[in-house]
PDB file of C-alpha atoms in Angstrom:
ATOM      1  CA  UNK M 492      -5.598  13.204   0.763  1.00 74.00           C
ATOM      2  CA  UNK M 493      -9.276  12.352   0.987  1.00 81.00           C
ATOM      3  CA  UNK M 494      -9.779   9.014   2.766  1.00 86.00           C
ATOM      4  CA  UNK M 495     -13.318   9.467   4.113  1.00 91.00           C
ATOM      5  CA  UNK M 496     -15.744   6.907   2.648  1.00 94.00           C
ATOM      6  CA  UNK M 497     -12.964   4.972   0.889  1.00 95.00           C
ATOM      7  CA  UNK M 498     -11.486   1.492   1.219  1.00 96.00           C
ATOM      8  CA  UNK M 499      -8.643   3.099   3.172  1.00 97.00           C
ATOM      9  CA  UNK M 500     -11.098   4.210   5.868  1.00 97.00           C
ATOM     10  CA  UNK M 501     -13.085   0.959   5.748  1.00 97.00           C
ATOM     11  CA  UNK M 502      -9.975  -1.146   6.419  1.00 98.00           C
ATOM     12  CA  UNK M 503      -8.574   1.192   9.084  1.00 98.00           C
ATOM     13  CA  UNK M 504      -5.397   1.977   7.133  1.00 98.00           C
ATOM     14  CA  UNK M 505      -3.345   4.835   8.592  1.00 97.00           C
ATOM     15  CA  UNK M 506      -0.440   6.494   6.781  1.00 97.00           C
ATOM     16  CA  UNK M 507       2.303   6.963   9.392  1.00 98.00           C
ATOM     17  CA  UNK M 508       5.181   8.236   7.214  1.00 98.00           C
ATOM     18  CA  UNK M 509       5.140   9.989   3.867  1.00 98.00           C
ATOM     19  CA  UNK M 510       8.296  11.169   2.178  1.00 97.00           C
ATOM     20  CA  UNK M 511       9.618  11.182  -1.379  1.00 97.00           C
ATOM     21  CA  UNK M 512      10.209   7.563  -2.345  1.00 98.00           C
ATOM     22  CA  UNK M 513       8.990   6.005   0.946  1.00 98.00           C
ATOM     23  CA  UNK M 514       5.613   5.461   2.586  1.00 98.00           C
ATOM     24  CA  UNK M 515       4.721   3.619   5.791  1.00 98.00           C
ATOM     25  CA  UNK M 516       1.246   2.672   6.993  1.00 98.00           C
ATOM     26  CA  UNK M 517      -0.496   0.405   9.486  1.00 98.00           C
ATOM     27  CA  UNK M 518      -3.658  -1.664   9.251  1.00 98.00           C
ATOM     28  CA  UNK M 519      -5.466  -3.531  12.030  1.00 98.00           C
ATOM     29  CA  UNK M 520      -6.058  -7.257  11.855  1.00 98.00           C
ATOM     30  CA  UNK M 521      -9.672  -7.360  13.002  1.00 98.00           C
ATOM     31  CA  UNK M 522     -13.194  -8.195  11.804  1.00 97.00           C
ATOM     32  CA  UNK M 523     -12.746  -5.818   8.830  1.00 97.00           C
ATOM     33  CA  UNK M 524      -9.603  -7.477   7.510  1.00 98.00           C
ATOM     34  CA  UNK M 525      -9.882 -11.175   8.450  1.00 98.00           C
ATOM     35  CA  UNK M 526     -11.057 -13.989   6.198  1.00 97.00           C
ATOM     36  CA  UNK M 527     -13.576 -16.611   7.459  1.00 97.00           C
ATOM     37  CA  UNK M 528     -10.827 -18.809   8.984  1.00 96.00           C
ATOM     38  CA  UNK M 529      -9.664 -15.982  11.258  1.00 97.00           C
ATOM     39  CA  UNK M 530      -6.486 -15.007   9.392  1.00 98.00           C
ATOM     40  CA  UNK M 531      -5.615 -11.697   7.772  1.00 98.00           C
ATOM     41  CA  UNK M 532      -7.257 -11.763   4.341  1.00 98.00           C
ATOM     42  CA  UNK M 533      -4.761 -11.759   1.476  1.00 98.00           C
ATOM     43  CA  UNK M 534      -6.933  -9.218  -0.323  1.00 98.00           C
ATOM     44  CA  UNK M 535      -6.636  -6.851   2.639  1.00 98.00           C
ATOM     45  CA  UNK M 536      -2.841  -7.153   2.444  1.00 98.00           C
ATOM     46  CA  UNK M 537      -2.973  -6.397  -1.278  1.00 98.00           C
ATOM     47  CA  UNK M 538      -5.243  -3.404  -0.648  1.00 98.00           C
ATOM     48  CA  UNK M 539      -2.732  -2.107   1.921  1.00 98.00           C
ATOM     49  CA  UNK M 540       0.155  -2.677  -0.493  1.00 98.00           C
ATOM     50  CA  UNK M 541      -1.532  -0.866  -3.376  1.00 98.00           C
ATOM     51  CA  UNK M 542      -2.553   1.961  -1.055  1.00 98.00           C
ATOM     52  CA  UNK M 543       1.004   2.727   0.054  1.00 98.00           C
ATOM     53  CA  UNK M 544       2.340   2.381  -3.501  1.00 98.00           C
ATOM     54  CA  UNK M 545      -0.370   4.703  -4.827  1.00 98.00           C
ATOM     55  CA  UNK M 546       0.206   7.322  -2.144  1.00 98.00           C
ATOM     56  CA  UNK M 547       3.955   7.168  -2.710  1.00 98.00           C
ATOM     57  CA  UNK M 548       3.634   7.339  -6.486  1.00 98.00           C
ATOM     58  CA  UNK M 549       1.372  10.381  -6.289  1.00 97.00           C
ATOM     59  CA  UNK M 550       3.990  12.172  -4.164  1.00 97.00           C
ATOM     60  CA  UNK M 551       6.509  11.772  -6.999  1.00 98.00           C
ATOM     61  CA  UNK M 552       4.417  13.327  -9.787  1.00 98.00           C
ATOM     62  CA  UNK M 553       3.295  16.884 -10.563  1.00 97.00           C
ATOM     63  CA  UNK M 554      -0.372  16.903  -9.438  1.00 95.00           C
ATOM     64  CA  UNK M 555      -1.110  19.806 -11.821  1.00 96.00           C
ATOM     65  CA  UNK M 556      -0.304  17.715 -14.904  1.00 97.00           C
ATOM     66  CA  UNK M 557      -0.163  14.066 -13.792  1.00 97.00           C
ATOM     67  CA  UNK M 558      -1.966  11.405 -11.820  1.00 97.00           C
ATOM     68  CA  UNK M 559      -1.230   7.752 -11.047  1.00 98.00           C
ATOM     69  CA  UNK M 560      -3.097   4.451 -11.202  1.00 98.00           C
ATOM     70  CA  UNK M 561      -2.239   0.895 -10.302  1.00 97.00           C
ATOM     71  CA  UNK M 562      -1.140  -1.088 -13.355  1.00 98.00           C
ATOM     72  CA  UNK M 563      -0.047  -4.417 -11.826  1.00 98.00           C
ATOM     73  CA  UNK M 564       0.429  -5.878  -8.370  1.00 98.00           C
ATOM     74  CA  UNK M 565       1.658  -9.198  -7.056  1.00 98.00           C
ATOM     75  CA  UNK M 566       1.847 -10.475  -3.518  1.00 98.00           C
ATOM     76  CA  UNK M 567       3.426 -13.396  -1.721  1.00 98.00           C
ATOM     77  CA  UNK M 568       1.644 -14.162   1.548  1.00 98.00           C
ATOM     78  CA  UNK M 569       4.385 -15.673   3.688  1.00 98.00           C
ATOM     79  CA  UNK M 570       2.923 -15.729   7.215  1.00 97.00           C
ATOM     80  CA  UNK M 571      -0.574 -15.834   8.641  1.00 97.00           C
ATOM     81  CA  UNK M 572      -1.621 -13.442  11.375  1.00 98.00           C
ATOM     82  CA  UNK M 573      -4.816 -13.436  13.466  1.00 98.00           C
ATOM     83  CA  UNK M 574      -4.673 -10.229  15.499  1.00 98.00           C
ATOM     84  CA  UNK M 575      -2.785  -7.012  16.123  1.00 98.00           C
ATOM     85  CA  UNK M 576      -1.574  -4.631  13.449  1.00 98.00           C
ATOM     86  CA  UNK M 577       0.487  -4.990  10.333  1.00 98.00           C
ATOM     87  CA  UNK M 578       2.887  -2.384   9.007  1.00 98.00           C
ATOM     88  CA  UNK M 579       3.584  -1.728   5.343  1.00 99.00           C
ATOM     89  CA  UNK M 580       6.784  -0.083   4.144  1.00 99.00           C
ATOM     90  CA  UNK M 581       6.849   0.929   0.480  1.00 98.00           C
ATOM     91  CA  UNK M 582       9.976   2.086  -1.319  1.00 98.00           C
ATOM     92  CA  UNK M 583      10.307   3.158  -4.914  1.00 98.00           C
ATOM     93  CA  UNK M 584      12.494   0.888  -7.061  1.00 98.00           C
ATOM     94  CA  UNK M 585      11.989   2.657 -10.398  1.00 98.00           C
ATOM     95  CA  UNK M 586      10.732   6.163 -11.138  1.00 98.00           C
ATOM     96  CA  UNK M 587      10.201   6.629 -14.870  1.00 97.00           C
ATOM     97  CA  UNK M 588       8.211   9.042 -17.011  1.00 97.00           C
ATOM     98  CA  UNK M 589       5.317   6.624 -17.572  1.00 98.00           C
ATOM     99  CA  UNK M 590       5.705   4.013 -14.810  1.00 98.00           C
ATOM    100  CA  UNK M 591       6.937   3.565 -11.276  1.00 98.00           C
ATOM    101  CA  UNK M 592       7.746   0.283  -9.550  1.00 98.00           C
ATOM    102  CA  UNK M 593       7.318  -0.038  -5.787  1.00 99.00           C
ATOM    103  CA  UNK M 594       8.523  -2.683  -3.317  1.00 98.00           C
ATOM    104  CA  UNK M 595       6.172  -3.212  -0.367  1.00 99.00           C
ATOM    105  CA  UNK M 596       7.050  -5.215   2.748  1.00 98.00           C
ATOM    106  CA  UNK M 597       4.241  -5.960   5.220  1.00 99.00           C
ATOM    107  CA  UNK M 598       5.296  -7.156   8.677  1.00 98.00           C
ATOM    108  CA  UNK M 599       3.632  -8.064  11.967  1.00 98.00           C
ATOM    109  CA  UNK M 600       4.233  -6.213  15.224  1.00 98.00           C
ATOM    110  CA  UNK M 601       7.386  -8.275  15.862  1.00 98.00           C
ATOM    111  CA  UNK M 602       8.796  -7.302  12.463  1.00 98.00           C
ATOM    112  CA  UNK M 603       8.245 -10.760  10.938  1.00 98.00           C
ATOM    113  CA  UNK M 604       7.268 -10.776   7.251  1.00 98.00           C
ATOM    114  CA  UNK M 605       3.585 -11.287   6.467  1.00 98.00           C
ATOM    115  CA  UNK M 606       3.442 -10.271   2.792  1.00 98.00           C
ATOM    116  CA  UNK M 607       5.957  -9.213   0.151  1.00 98.00           C
ATOM    117  CA  UNK M 608       4.534  -7.277  -2.773  1.00 98.00           C
ATOM    118  CA  UNK M 609       5.603  -5.385  -5.867  1.00 98.00           C
ATOM    119  CA  UNK M 610       3.339  -2.828  -7.500  1.00 98.00           C
ATOM    120  CA  UNK M 611       3.711  -1.117 -10.860  1.00 98.00           C
ATOM    121  CA  UNK M 612       2.039   2.287 -11.093  1.00 98.00           C
ATOM    122  CA  UNK M 613       1.118   4.020 -14.328  1.00 98.00           C
ATOM    123  CA  UNK M 614       1.908   7.755 -14.525  1.00 98.00           C
ATOM    124  CA  UNK M 615      -0.976   9.386 -16.377  1.00 98.00           C
ATOM    125  CA  UNK M 616      -0.981  12.770 -18.112  1.00 97.00           C
ATOM    126  CA  UNK M 617      -4.017  14.834 -17.160  1.00 96.00           C
ATOM    127  CA  UNK M 618      -6.105  16.226 -19.984  1.00 90.00           C
ATOM    128  CA  UNK M 619      -6.367  20.000 -20.003  1.00 76.00           C
TER     129      UNK M 619
END
């Protein structure tokens, strides 16, 4: 996967586990991902959540005939964090012909919840 010169690279997101139906990644909480009050920016958490869902969804389609795109995402920011790293774990809840639904849990380094997200991915047929 190409991550050079993307939001993934800009935010320091690293995929640490990739298997069918499950993706894990980390992201630093630093000057790239904090909001002006010093906390992890909710938008950075959402970007991390959609990244792991997108990577996971792409692993479940035939890249010769299909692609994926984010259709909807929601996020509940349940704990603020100022430093360290967060970890996202995405698991597929639904794998259909035209959509996939992913559950994403973002935690701090102590395993405490930071953000809980659900992302719906569209499965797109590639034009020949």
